Amino acid sequence: MGNKRLGLLSVLVLTLTVLAGCNGQAEDDVPLRLGYFPNLTHAPAFVGVSEGYFQDELGEAELQTFNFNAGPEAVEALFSSALDMSFIGPNPAINAFAESDGEAIRIVAGTTSGGAFLVARDGIEAPSDLAGTKISTPQLGNTQDVALRWWLEEQGFTTTLEGGGDVEILPQANAQILETFISGEIDGAWVPEPWATRMQLEGGGHVLVDEADLWENGQFVTTHLIVRTEFMEQHPNEVSAVLRGLVDAVDFLHGDAATAKQAFNDHLAELTAKPLPQETLEAAWENLEFTVDPIASSLRVSAEHAEAVGLLDPVDLDGIYSLDLLNGYLVEAGRDEVSS
């Protein structure tokens, strides 16, 4: 009789497990620690959190979220195992992959293309006007920092990692960049949205370079989603759950634009107590494309740029992408796969 009861219990457990798998929710019950930044380029993360897409897919697993100013900070948290996944720019992901000999992280999805600009003060109307100026980026070695240094080199300017050269590059947090631009302490900055639009509307700046003009078809990865390799190997269900939530979040952003913008701004207000003015939100939104395609070709070019400006030793990026979990879900949902 006892063996029959044990057999019935085993069948019940198996049935519940199958049903849980059919429901699509994560089966593991570990917290998932997710990072993202208070930038409009991280809008898929914002709505994934605020609209509950990630948590709904995670089921009983707890979602814990953390905010960062720029990529290198998030990478430090990943390296110390204080973070499991993060929305991040391409160059910090490349650096993390290189520094760990290709072991520590994998890119598992794209999220955003576009939305980065060099904004300058009045009087700087051409690249030649930048000689002797002070230009900011969000952090040394972050995506915009690499883009600025490479572009300046293409224009014939010298820069150094210590802030010397023909153009002084001053890394600052995005919010501080806006303040120092308004006060006249810096002459411009290469920044992501919404900071580029805020520098124009609140600081009287103008776009000197739209980074989209530097890329084929105007597409380049601004933000993608990475995971600690060890976490993905140990908890693939959690990673899959976040990816399903990400697809839902991108669909939401492609739906009713007014609702999507409001959802982003409401969550920004929760995080920073400073929602964007509607004019800023409307203008910045038009500069972004939300997509789970990682736009892998632009990542490899970004690596070449980082090497050219002395921020990265030559690196083999083979293996940096792990798109099987995402593509498995896309195929199941009748959608096109993405490529590495």
XYZ file of C-alpha atoms in Angstrom:
340
model
C 0.000 0.000 0.000
C 2.867 2.324 0.940
C 4.549 1.701 -2.410
C 1.277 2.489 -4.232
C 0.965 5.764 -2.349
C 4.566 6.588 -3.180
C 3.899 5.796 -6.820
C 0.798 7.994 -6.879
C 2.763 10.798 -5.213
C 5.507 10.499 -7.815
C 2.934 10.738 -10.616
C 1.398 13.789 -8.967
C 4.763 15.513 -8.628
C 5.608 14.707 -12.248
C 2.232 16.030 -13.394
C 2.663 19.289 -11.474
C 6.158 19.694 -12.907
C 4.885 19.241 -16.458
C 2.063 21.692 -15.823
C 4.509 24.228 -14.435
C 6.613 23.852 -17.572
C 3.546 24.339 -19.760
C 2.700 27.484 -17.824
C 6.082 28.836 -18.890
C 7.110 30.096 -15.463
C 10.524 29.517 -13.959
C 10.732 26.380 -11.865
C 13.726 27.370 -9.728
C 13.055 29.307 -6.549
C 16.129 31.525 -6.294
C 16.142 35.339 -6.328
C 17.126 36.886 -9.634
C 19.126 40.094 -9.236
C 18.669 42.368 -12.244
C 20.472 45.622 -13.030
C 19.451 48.541 -15.228
C 20.087 52.280 -15.557
C 17.755 55.317 -15.282
C 18.131 56.025 -19.011
C 15.476 56.005 -21.701
C 17.629 53.519 -23.607
C 16.721 51.071 -20.815
C 12.972 51.457 -21.365
C 12.468 47.684 -21.944
C 13.869 47.094 -18.464
C 11.652 49.803 -17.000
C 8.406 48.383 -18.316
C 9.532 44.813 -17.755
C 9.819 45.685 -14.068
C 6.974 48.165 -13.633
C 4.399 46.252 -15.687
C 5.314 42.977 -14.013
C 6.428 41.131 -17.141
C 9.588 39.765 -15.532
C 7.994 38.842 -12.231
C 4.996 37.197 -13.912
C 7.308 34.895 -15.834
C 9.537 34.246 -12.831
C 6.571 33.025 -10.807
C 7.661 32.235 -7.251
C 11.246 33.316 -7.855
C 11.843 36.783 -6.419
C 12.982 39.596 -8.733
C 15.457 41.965 -7.078
C 16.415 45.105 -9.014
C 19.430 47.411 -8.803
C 20.179 50.705 -10.557
C 23.538 51.853 -11.926
C 24.865 55.010 -13.598
C 26.988 53.262 -16.228
C 28.165 49.871 -17.418
C 31.472 49.445 -15.575
C 29.646 49.665 -12.223
C 27.258 46.894 -13.245
C 30.159 44.747 -14.452
C 31.840 45.059 -11.058
C 28.646 43.799 -9.429
C 28.472 40.878 -11.854
C 32.102 39.964 -11.247
C 31.519 39.931 -7.488
C 28.403 37.736 -7.938
C 26.274 40.512 -6.442
C 24.247 40.670 -9.684
C 22.931 37.973 -12.024
C 21.746 39.821 -15.125
C 21.964 43.401 -16.334
C 20.839 45.674 -19.110
C 24.062 47.299 -20.269
C 25.840 48.953 -23.165
C 28.070 47.077 -25.621
C 31.525 48.186 -24.514
C 31.244 47.236 -20.835
C 29.986 43.833 -21.974
C 32.976 43.469 -24.292
C 35.333 44.493 -21.475
C 33.746 41.993 -19.073
C 34.099 39.214 -21.623
C 37.727 40.137 -22.341
C 38.795 40.599 -18.723
C 37.407 37.189 -17.790
C 38.967 35.408 -20.778
C 35.522 34.834 -22.226
C 34.168 33.163 -19.114
C 32.171 35.573 -16.954
C 29.259 36.844 -19.067
C 27.085 36.118 -22.093
C 24.862 38.408 -24.133
C 21.427 36.808 -24.245
C 19.304 39.455 -26.024
C 19.243 42.892 -27.526
C 16.985 45.634 -26.184
C 17.650 49.029 -27.782
C 19.206 50.579 -30.866
C 20.106 54.252 -31.273
C 19.640 57.199 -28.969
C 23.199 58.475 -28.404
C 24.494 61.919 -29.383
C 27.315 64.406 -29.004
C 25.586 67.566 -27.783
C 27.573 70.814 -27.749
C 27.162 74.418 -26.620
C 26.660 77.351 -28.946
C 29.821 78.287 -30.781
C 30.755 74.684 -31.515
C 29.312 74.205 -34.965
C 31.865 71.860 -36.553
C 34.353 69.243 -35.390
C 37.203 71.717 -35.814
C 35.669 73.896 -33.083
C 36.325 71.217 -30.467
C 40.046 71.945 -30.080
C 40.747 72.926 -26.481
C 37.252 72.049 -25.232
C 36.111 69.870 -22.344
C 33.658 67.102 -23.272
C 32.042 64.631 -20.878
C 30.949 61.000 -21.063
C 29.079 58.918 -18.442
C 32.131 56.882 -17.376
C 35.616 56.005 -18.585
C 35.337 52.978 -20.838
C 31.556 53.024 -21.142
C 29.863 52.828 -24.544
C 29.574 56.578 -25.119
C 33.122 57.151 -23.874
C 34.482 54.764 -26.496
C 32.310 56.300 -29.206
C 33.544 59.815 -28.412
C 37.224 58.867 -28.245
C 37.071 56.953 -31.512
C 35.188 59.729 -33.311
C 37.616 62.373 -32.059
C 40.530 60.286 -33.302
C 38.824 60.061 -36.695
C 38.634 63.871 -36.696
C 42.372 64.127 -36.024
C 42.244 64.987 -32.312
C 44.346 63.382 -29.603
C 42.939 62.363 -26.235
C 44.322 60.547 -23.212
C 42.688 58.352 -20.590
C 43.812 60.896 -17.978
C 41.974 63.809 -19.626
C 44.814 65.291 -21.658
C 45.247 65.859 -25.366
C 43.575 68.210 -27.827
C 40.153 67.602 -26.280
C 39.797 66.990 -22.538
C 37.392 64.136 -21.808
C 35.814 64.307 -18.357
C 33.820 61.253 -17.202
C 30.835 62.216 -15.019
C 27.509 60.711 -14.010
C 24.747 61.622 -16.446
C 22.898 63.867 -13.989
C 26.127 65.704 -13.206
C 26.830 66.126 -16.914
C 23.568 68.010 -17.309
C 24.383 70.252 -14.338
C 27.918 71.064 -15.467
C 26.747 71.697 -19.026
C 24.100 74.154 -17.843
C 26.662 75.892 -15.617
C 29.158 76.142 -18.485
C 31.815 73.962 -16.838
C 31.866 71.612 -19.825
C 31.402 72.335 -23.514
C 29.419 69.253 -24.422
C 28.924 65.550 -23.865
C 28.384 62.266 -25.697
C 25.404 60.808 -23.845
C 22.427 58.463 -24.268
C 18.784 59.474 -24.110
C 17.116 61.177 -22.357
C 20.232 63.137 -21.383
C 20.982 64.261 -24.935
C 17.519 65.760 -25.289
C 17.679 67.281 -21.790
C 20.977 68.986 -22.669
C 19.236 70.550 -25.639
C 15.981 71.587 -23.991
C 17.316 72.537 -20.544
C 20.884 73.519 -21.406
C 20.464 75.170 -24.791
C 22.774 72.717 -26.538
C 22.531 71.324 -30.043
C 23.399 68.001 -31.678
C 26.844 67.998 -33.222
C 26.871 64.241 -33.917
C 23.976 61.798 -34.101
C 25.692 58.458 -33.593
C 23.131 56.762 -35.844
C 24.716 58.618 -38.784
C 27.956 56.708 -38.162
C 26.399 53.243 -38.567
C 25.076 51.252 -41.496
C 21.296 51.661 -41.752
C 21.484 53.864 -38.658
C 21.347 50.794 -36.398
C 23.738 50.132 -33.533
C 23.320 48.435 -30.205
C 22.917 50.920 -27.375
C 21.676 48.475 -24.766
C 21.495 44.695 -24.542
C 20.969 42.112 -21.811
C 23.818 40.116 -20.298
C 23.944 37.335 -17.722
C 26.587 35.806 -15.500
C 27.561 32.608 -17.285
C 27.561 30.633 -14.053
C 24.050 31.807 -13.191
C 22.727 30.870 -16.627
C 24.255 27.417 -16.368
C 22.794 26.856 -12.901
C 19.413 28.559 -13.420
C 18.417 28.517 -17.112
C 14.726 28.621 -16.162
C 15.148 32.022 -14.509
C 17.052 33.386 -17.491
C 14.402 32.064 -19.889
C 11.700 33.677 -17.776
C 13.368 37.097 -17.995
C 13.763 36.697 -21.757
C 10.062 35.909 -22.158
C 9.290 38.969 -20.061
C 11.629 41.044 -22.226
C 9.801 40.019 -25.412
C 6.538 41.073 -23.748
C 8.079 44.361 -22.632
C 9.292 45.192 -26.155
C 5.850 44.325 -27.524
C 4.354 46.689 -24.941
C 6.695 49.482 -26.083
C 5.617 48.887 -29.679
C 1.945 49.136 -28.718
C 0.124 52.238 -27.536
C 2.909 54.834 -27.486
C 1.227 57.145 -24.997
C 0.695 54.301 -22.511
C 4.266 53.070 -22.949
C 5.758 56.517 -22.391
C 3.653 57.036 -19.288
C 4.702 53.665 -17.885
C 8.357 54.550 -18.365
C 7.955 57.979 -16.792
C 5.984 56.684 -13.820
C 8.720 54.177 -13.017
C 11.407 56.823 -13.485
C 9.568 58.953 -10.936
C 9.630 56.018 -8.510
C 13.374 55.576 -8.950
C 14.568 59.171 -9.059
C 11.592 61.326 -7.937
C 12.191 63.233 -11.202
C 9.969 62.181 -14.102
C 10.830 63.600 -17.491
C 8.954 66.653 -18.774
C 6.557 65.528 -21.471
C 8.379 67.561 -24.133
C 11.636 65.803 -23.295
C 10.028 62.379 -23.258
C 8.328 62.881 -26.619
C 11.465 64.169 -28.335
C 13.827 61.551 -26.929
C 11.468 58.631 -27.605
C 11.634 59.248 -31.352
C 15.379 58.559 -31.359
C 15.120 54.962 -30.134
C 14.286 51.565 -31.587
C 13.382 48.788 -29.158
C 14.296 45.302 -30.348
C 15.456 41.957 -28.962
C 17.847 41.695 -31.922
C 21.331 42.282 -30.454
C 22.595 43.868 -33.717
C 25.737 41.808 -33.292
C 27.668 43.348 -36.183
C 27.802 46.707 -34.397
C 29.207 45.064 -31.258
C 32.213 43.785 -33.142
C 32.846 47.235 -34.610
C 32.565 48.748 -31.125
C 35.280 46.350 -29.973
C 37.511 47.526 -32.815
C 36.914 51.133 -31.776
C 37.787 50.380 -28.149
C 41.008 48.736 -29.296
C 41.847 51.731 -31.483
C 41.590 54.208 -28.589
C 43.564 52.098 -26.144
C 40.709 50.965 -23.946
C 40.792 47.318 -24.982
C 43.440 44.811 -25.971
C 42.622 42.750 -29.073
C 39.894 40.295 -28.124
C 38.243 37.300 -29.769
C 34.485 37.752 -29.270
C 33.548 34.231 -30.350
C 31.232 32.853 -27.699
C 30.088 36.189 -26.263
C 26.534 35.550 -27.497
C 24.261 32.874 -26.092
C 20.975 33.281 -27.939
C 19.620 29.733 -27.794
C 17.185 30.436 -24.949
C 15.806 33.537 -26.670
C 15.589 31.913 -30.098
C 13.928 28.843 -28.648
C 11.144 31.031 -27.310
C 10.916 33.128 -30.491
C 10.509 30.019 -32.635
C 7.905 28.641 -30.231
C 6.030 31.940 -30.517
C 6.193 31.859 -34.326
C 8.682 34.714 -34.595
C 11.952 35.160 -36.466
C 15.147 34.138 -34.742
C 17.906 36.666 -34.048
C 21.514 36.142 -35.070
C 24.920 36.493 -33.472
